[in-house]
Amino acid sequence: MYELQVENMSCGHCVASVTKAVKAVDGAAQVDVDLAGKQVKVASAAPLEAVKAAIADAGYPVTAAR
């Protein structure tokens, strides 16, 4: 499980975009987005760097990850 701090998310479209980006890397990933907290929790077998890059490429900078 990765916990990411993700900026620029403000609406349902953002949630869908981030979820789609992660699922492009790992179709079986589970994604939980908290807009208010700007947090994304991802359960995935994909490497953390690949998940972070996919989210950033979708236009949402990842500012912290653990």
Short mmCIF file of N, CA and C in Angstrom, two decimals:
data_model
loop_
_atom_site.label_atom_id
_atom_site.label_comp_id
_atom_site.label_asym_id
_atom_site.label_seq_id
_atom_site.Cartn_x
_atom_site.Cartn_y
_atom_site.Cartn_z
N MET A 1 0.85 -1.18 0.00
CA MET A 1 0.00 0.00 0.00
C MET A 1 0.89 1.24 0.00
N TYR A 2 0.66 2.09 -0.97
CA TYR A 2 1.37 3.36 -1.05
C TYR A 2 0.45 4.47 -0.59
N GLU A 3 0.98 5.43 0.15
CA GLU A 3 0.23 6.62 0.53
C GLU A 3 0.93 7.81 -0.09
N LEU A 4 0.22 8.51 -0.95
CA LEU A 4 0.81 9.60 -1.71
C LEU A 4 0.12 10.92 -1.39
N GLN A 5 0.90 11.98 -1.33
CA GLN A 5 0.36 13.34 -1.22
C GLN A 5 0.35 13.88 -2.65
N VAL A 6 -0.83 14.22 -3.14
CA VAL A 6 -0.98 14.61 -4.55
C VAL A 6 -1.65 15.98 -4.64
N GLU A 7 -1.04 16.88 -5.36
CA GLU A 7 -1.55 18.25 -5.50
C GLU A 7 -2.45 18.38 -6.73
N ASN A 8 -3.17 19.49 -6.78
CA ASN A 8 -4.01 19.90 -7.93
C ASN A 8 -5.28 19.09 -8.11
N MET A 9 -5.67 18.28 -7.11
CA MET A 9 -6.92 17.54 -7.22
C MET A 9 -8.03 18.36 -6.56
N SER A 10 -9.15 18.53 -7.26
CA SER A 10 -10.22 19.35 -6.68
C SER A 10 -11.63 18.86 -6.97
N CYS A 11 -11.77 17.82 -7.81
CA CYS A 11 -13.12 17.42 -8.20
C CYS A 11 -13.17 15.94 -8.60
N GLY A 12 -14.36 15.50 -8.95
CA GLY A 12 -14.54 14.12 -9.37
C GLY A 12 -13.75 13.77 -10.61
N HIS A 13 -13.59 14.72 -11.51
CA HIS A 13 -12.79 14.49 -12.72
C HIS A 13 -11.35 14.18 -12.33
N CYS A 14 -10.84 14.90 -11.33
CA CYS A 14 -9.48 14.66 -10.86
C CYS A 14 -9.34 13.24 -10.30
N VAL A 15 -10.34 12.84 -9.53
CA VAL A 15 -10.34 11.48 -8.96
C VAL A 15 -10.29 10.45 -10.08
N ALA A 16 -11.12 10.65 -11.10
CA ALA A 16 -11.17 9.72 -12.22
C ALA A 16 -9.85 9.70 -12.98
N SER A 17 -9.24 10.86 -13.17
CA SER A 17 -7.97 10.95 -13.90
C SER A 17 -6.84 10.24 -13.16
N VAL A 18 -6.77 10.46 -11.85
CA VAL A 18 -5.73 9.82 -11.05
C VAL A 18 -5.95 8.31 -11.03
N THR A 19 -7.19 7.89 -10.85
CA THR A 19 -7.49 6.46 -10.84
C THR A 19 -7.14 5.81 -12.17
N LYS A 20 -7.51 6.46 -13.26
CA LYS A 20 -7.21 5.94 -14.60
C LYS A 20 -5.69 5.83 -14.81
N ALA A 21 -4.95 6.83 -14.36
CA ALA A 21 -3.49 6.83 -14.53
C ALA A 21 -2.87 5.64 -13.79
N VAL A 22 -3.32 5.40 -12.56
CA VAL A 22 -2.77 4.29 -11.78
C VAL A 22 -3.14 2.96 -12.43
N LYS A 23 -4.38 2.83 -12.87
CA LYS A 23 -4.83 1.57 -13.47
C LYS A 23 -4.16 1.31 -14.82
N ALA A 24 -3.63 2.33 -15.47
CA ALA A 24 -2.87 2.13 -16.71
C ALA A 24 -1.56 1.41 -16.41
N VAL A 25 -1.04 1.60 -15.20
CA VAL A 25 0.20 0.94 -14.78
C VAL A 25 -0.11 -0.45 -14.24
N ASP A 26 -1.20 -0.57 -13.47
CA ASP A 26 -1.60 -1.84 -12.87
C ASP A 26 -3.13 -1.90 -12.87
N GLY A 27 -3.67 -2.65 -13.80
CA GLY A 27 -5.12 -2.74 -13.94
C GLY A 27 -5.83 -3.31 -12.73
N ALA A 28 -5.11 -4.03 -11.88
CA ALA A 28 -5.71 -4.63 -10.68
C ALA A 28 -5.56 -3.74 -9.45
N ALA A 29 -4.96 -2.59 -9.61
CA ALA A 29 -4.71 -1.70 -8.47
C ALA A 29 -6.02 -1.21 -7.85
N GLN A 30 -5.99 -1.02 -6.54
CA GLN A 30 -7.10 -0.39 -5.84
C GLN A 30 -6.67 1.01 -5.47
N VAL A 31 -7.50 1.99 -5.82
CA VAL A 31 -7.15 3.39 -5.62
C VAL A 31 -8.22 4.06 -4.76
N ASP A 32 -7.78 4.74 -3.70
CA ASP A 32 -8.69 5.48 -2.82
C ASP A 32 -8.20 6.92 -2.75
N VAL A 33 -9.02 7.85 -3.26
CA VAL A 33 -8.63 9.26 -3.32
C VAL A 33 -9.39 10.05 -2.28
N ASP A 34 -8.66 10.83 -1.47
CA ASP A 34 -9.24 11.74 -0.49
C ASP A 34 -8.96 13.16 -0.98
N LEU A 35 -9.96 13.78 -1.62
CA LEU A 35 -9.77 15.12 -2.17
C LEU A 35 -9.41 16.14 -1.10
N ALA A 36 -10.14 16.12 0.00
CA ALA A 36 -9.93 17.12 1.06
C ALA A 36 -8.52 17.03 1.63
N GLY A 37 -8.03 15.81 1.82
CA GLY A 37 -6.70 15.62 2.39
C GLY A 37 -5.59 15.58 1.36
N LYS A 38 -5.97 15.64 0.08
CA LYS A 38 -5.01 15.55 -1.03
C LYS A 38 -4.16 14.29 -0.93
N GLN A 39 -4.81 13.19 -0.52
CA GLN A 39 -4.10 11.93 -0.38
C GLN A 39 -4.68 10.88 -1.31
N VAL A 40 -3.78 10.04 -1.80
CA VAL A 40 -4.18 8.91 -2.64
C VAL A 40 -3.53 7.67 -2.04
N LYS A 41 -4.36 6.68 -1.74
CA LYS A 41 -3.85 5.39 -1.26
C LYS A 41 -3.98 4.41 -2.41
N VAL A 42 -2.89 3.72 -2.68
CA VAL A 42 -2.86 2.78 -3.80
C VAL A 42 -2.37 1.42 -3.32
N ALA A 43 -3.18 0.40 -3.57
CA ALA A 43 -2.77 -0.98 -3.32
C ALA A 43 -2.42 -1.56 -4.69
N SER A 44 -1.13 -1.78 -4.92
CA SER A 44 -0.67 -2.20 -6.24
C SER A 44 0.61 -2.99 -6.14
N ALA A 45 0.80 -3.89 -7.10
CA ALA A 45 2.05 -4.64 -7.19
C ALA A 45 3.08 -3.87 -8.02
N ALA A 46 2.65 -2.78 -8.65
CA ALA A 46 3.56 -1.98 -9.48
C ALA A 46 4.55 -1.22 -8.58
N PRO A 47 5.74 -0.95 -9.09
CA PRO A 47 6.72 -0.19 -8.31
C PRO A 47 6.20 1.22 -7.99
N LEU A 48 6.58 1.73 -6.84
CA LEU A 48 6.16 3.06 -6.40
C LEU A 48 6.50 4.11 -7.43
N GLU A 49 7.70 4.05 -7.99
CA GLU A 49 8.13 5.07 -8.96
C GLU A 49 7.23 5.09 -10.19
N ALA A 50 6.78 3.93 -10.63
CA ALA A 50 5.89 3.85 -11.80
C ALA A 50 4.54 4.47 -11.49
N VAL A 51 4.03 4.23 -10.28
CA VAL A 51 2.75 4.81 -9.87
C VAL A 51 2.87 6.33 -9.77
N LYS A 52 3.93 6.79 -9.13
CA LYS A 52 4.15 8.25 -9.00
C LYS A 52 4.27 8.91 -10.37
N ALA A 53 5.02 8.29 -11.27
CA ALA A 53 5.22 8.86 -12.61
C ALA A 53 3.90 8.93 -13.38
N ALA A 54 3.07 7.91 -13.27
CA ALA A 54 1.79 7.90 -13.97
C ALA A 54 0.89 9.02 -13.49
N ILE A 55 0.84 9.23 -12.17
CA ILE A 55 0.02 10.30 -11.61
C ILE A 55 0.55 11.66 -12.03
N ALA A 56 1.86 11.83 -11.97
CA ALA A 56 2.47 13.11 -12.38
C ALA A 56 2.24 13.38 -13.85
N ASP A 57 2.35 12.35 -14.68
CA ASP A 57 2.13 12.51 -16.12
C ASP A 57 0.69 12.92 -16.42
N ALA A 58 -0.24 12.57 -15.52
CA ALA A 58 -1.65 12.94 -15.70
C ALA A 58 -1.90 14.40 -15.27
N GLY A 59 -0.85 15.04 -14.72
CA GLY A 59 -0.98 16.45 -14.35
C GLY A 59 -1.16 16.71 -12.87
N TYR A 60 -0.89 15.70 -12.05
CA TYR A 60 -1.07 15.83 -10.61
C TYR A 60 0.24 15.53 -9.90
N PRO A 61 0.98 16.56 -9.50
CA PRO A 61 2.29 16.36 -8.88
C PRO A 61 2.20 15.58 -7.56
N VAL A 62 3.06 14.60 -7.43
CA VAL A 62 3.16 13.83 -6.19
C VAL A 62 4.24 14.50 -5.35
N THR A 63 3.85 15.05 -4.20
CA THR A 63 4.80 15.80 -3.38
C THR A 63 5.39 14.99 -2.24
N ALA A 64 4.77 13.86 -1.91
CA ALA A 64 5.31 12.98 -0.88
C ALA A 64 4.74 11.57 -1.10
N ALA A 65 5.52 10.59 -0.69
CA ALA A 65 5.09 9.20 -0.86
C ALA A 65 5.70 8.35 0.24
N ARG A 66 4.91 7.37 0.68
CA ARG A 66 5.45 6.37 1.61
C ARG A 66 4.70 5.08 1.44
#
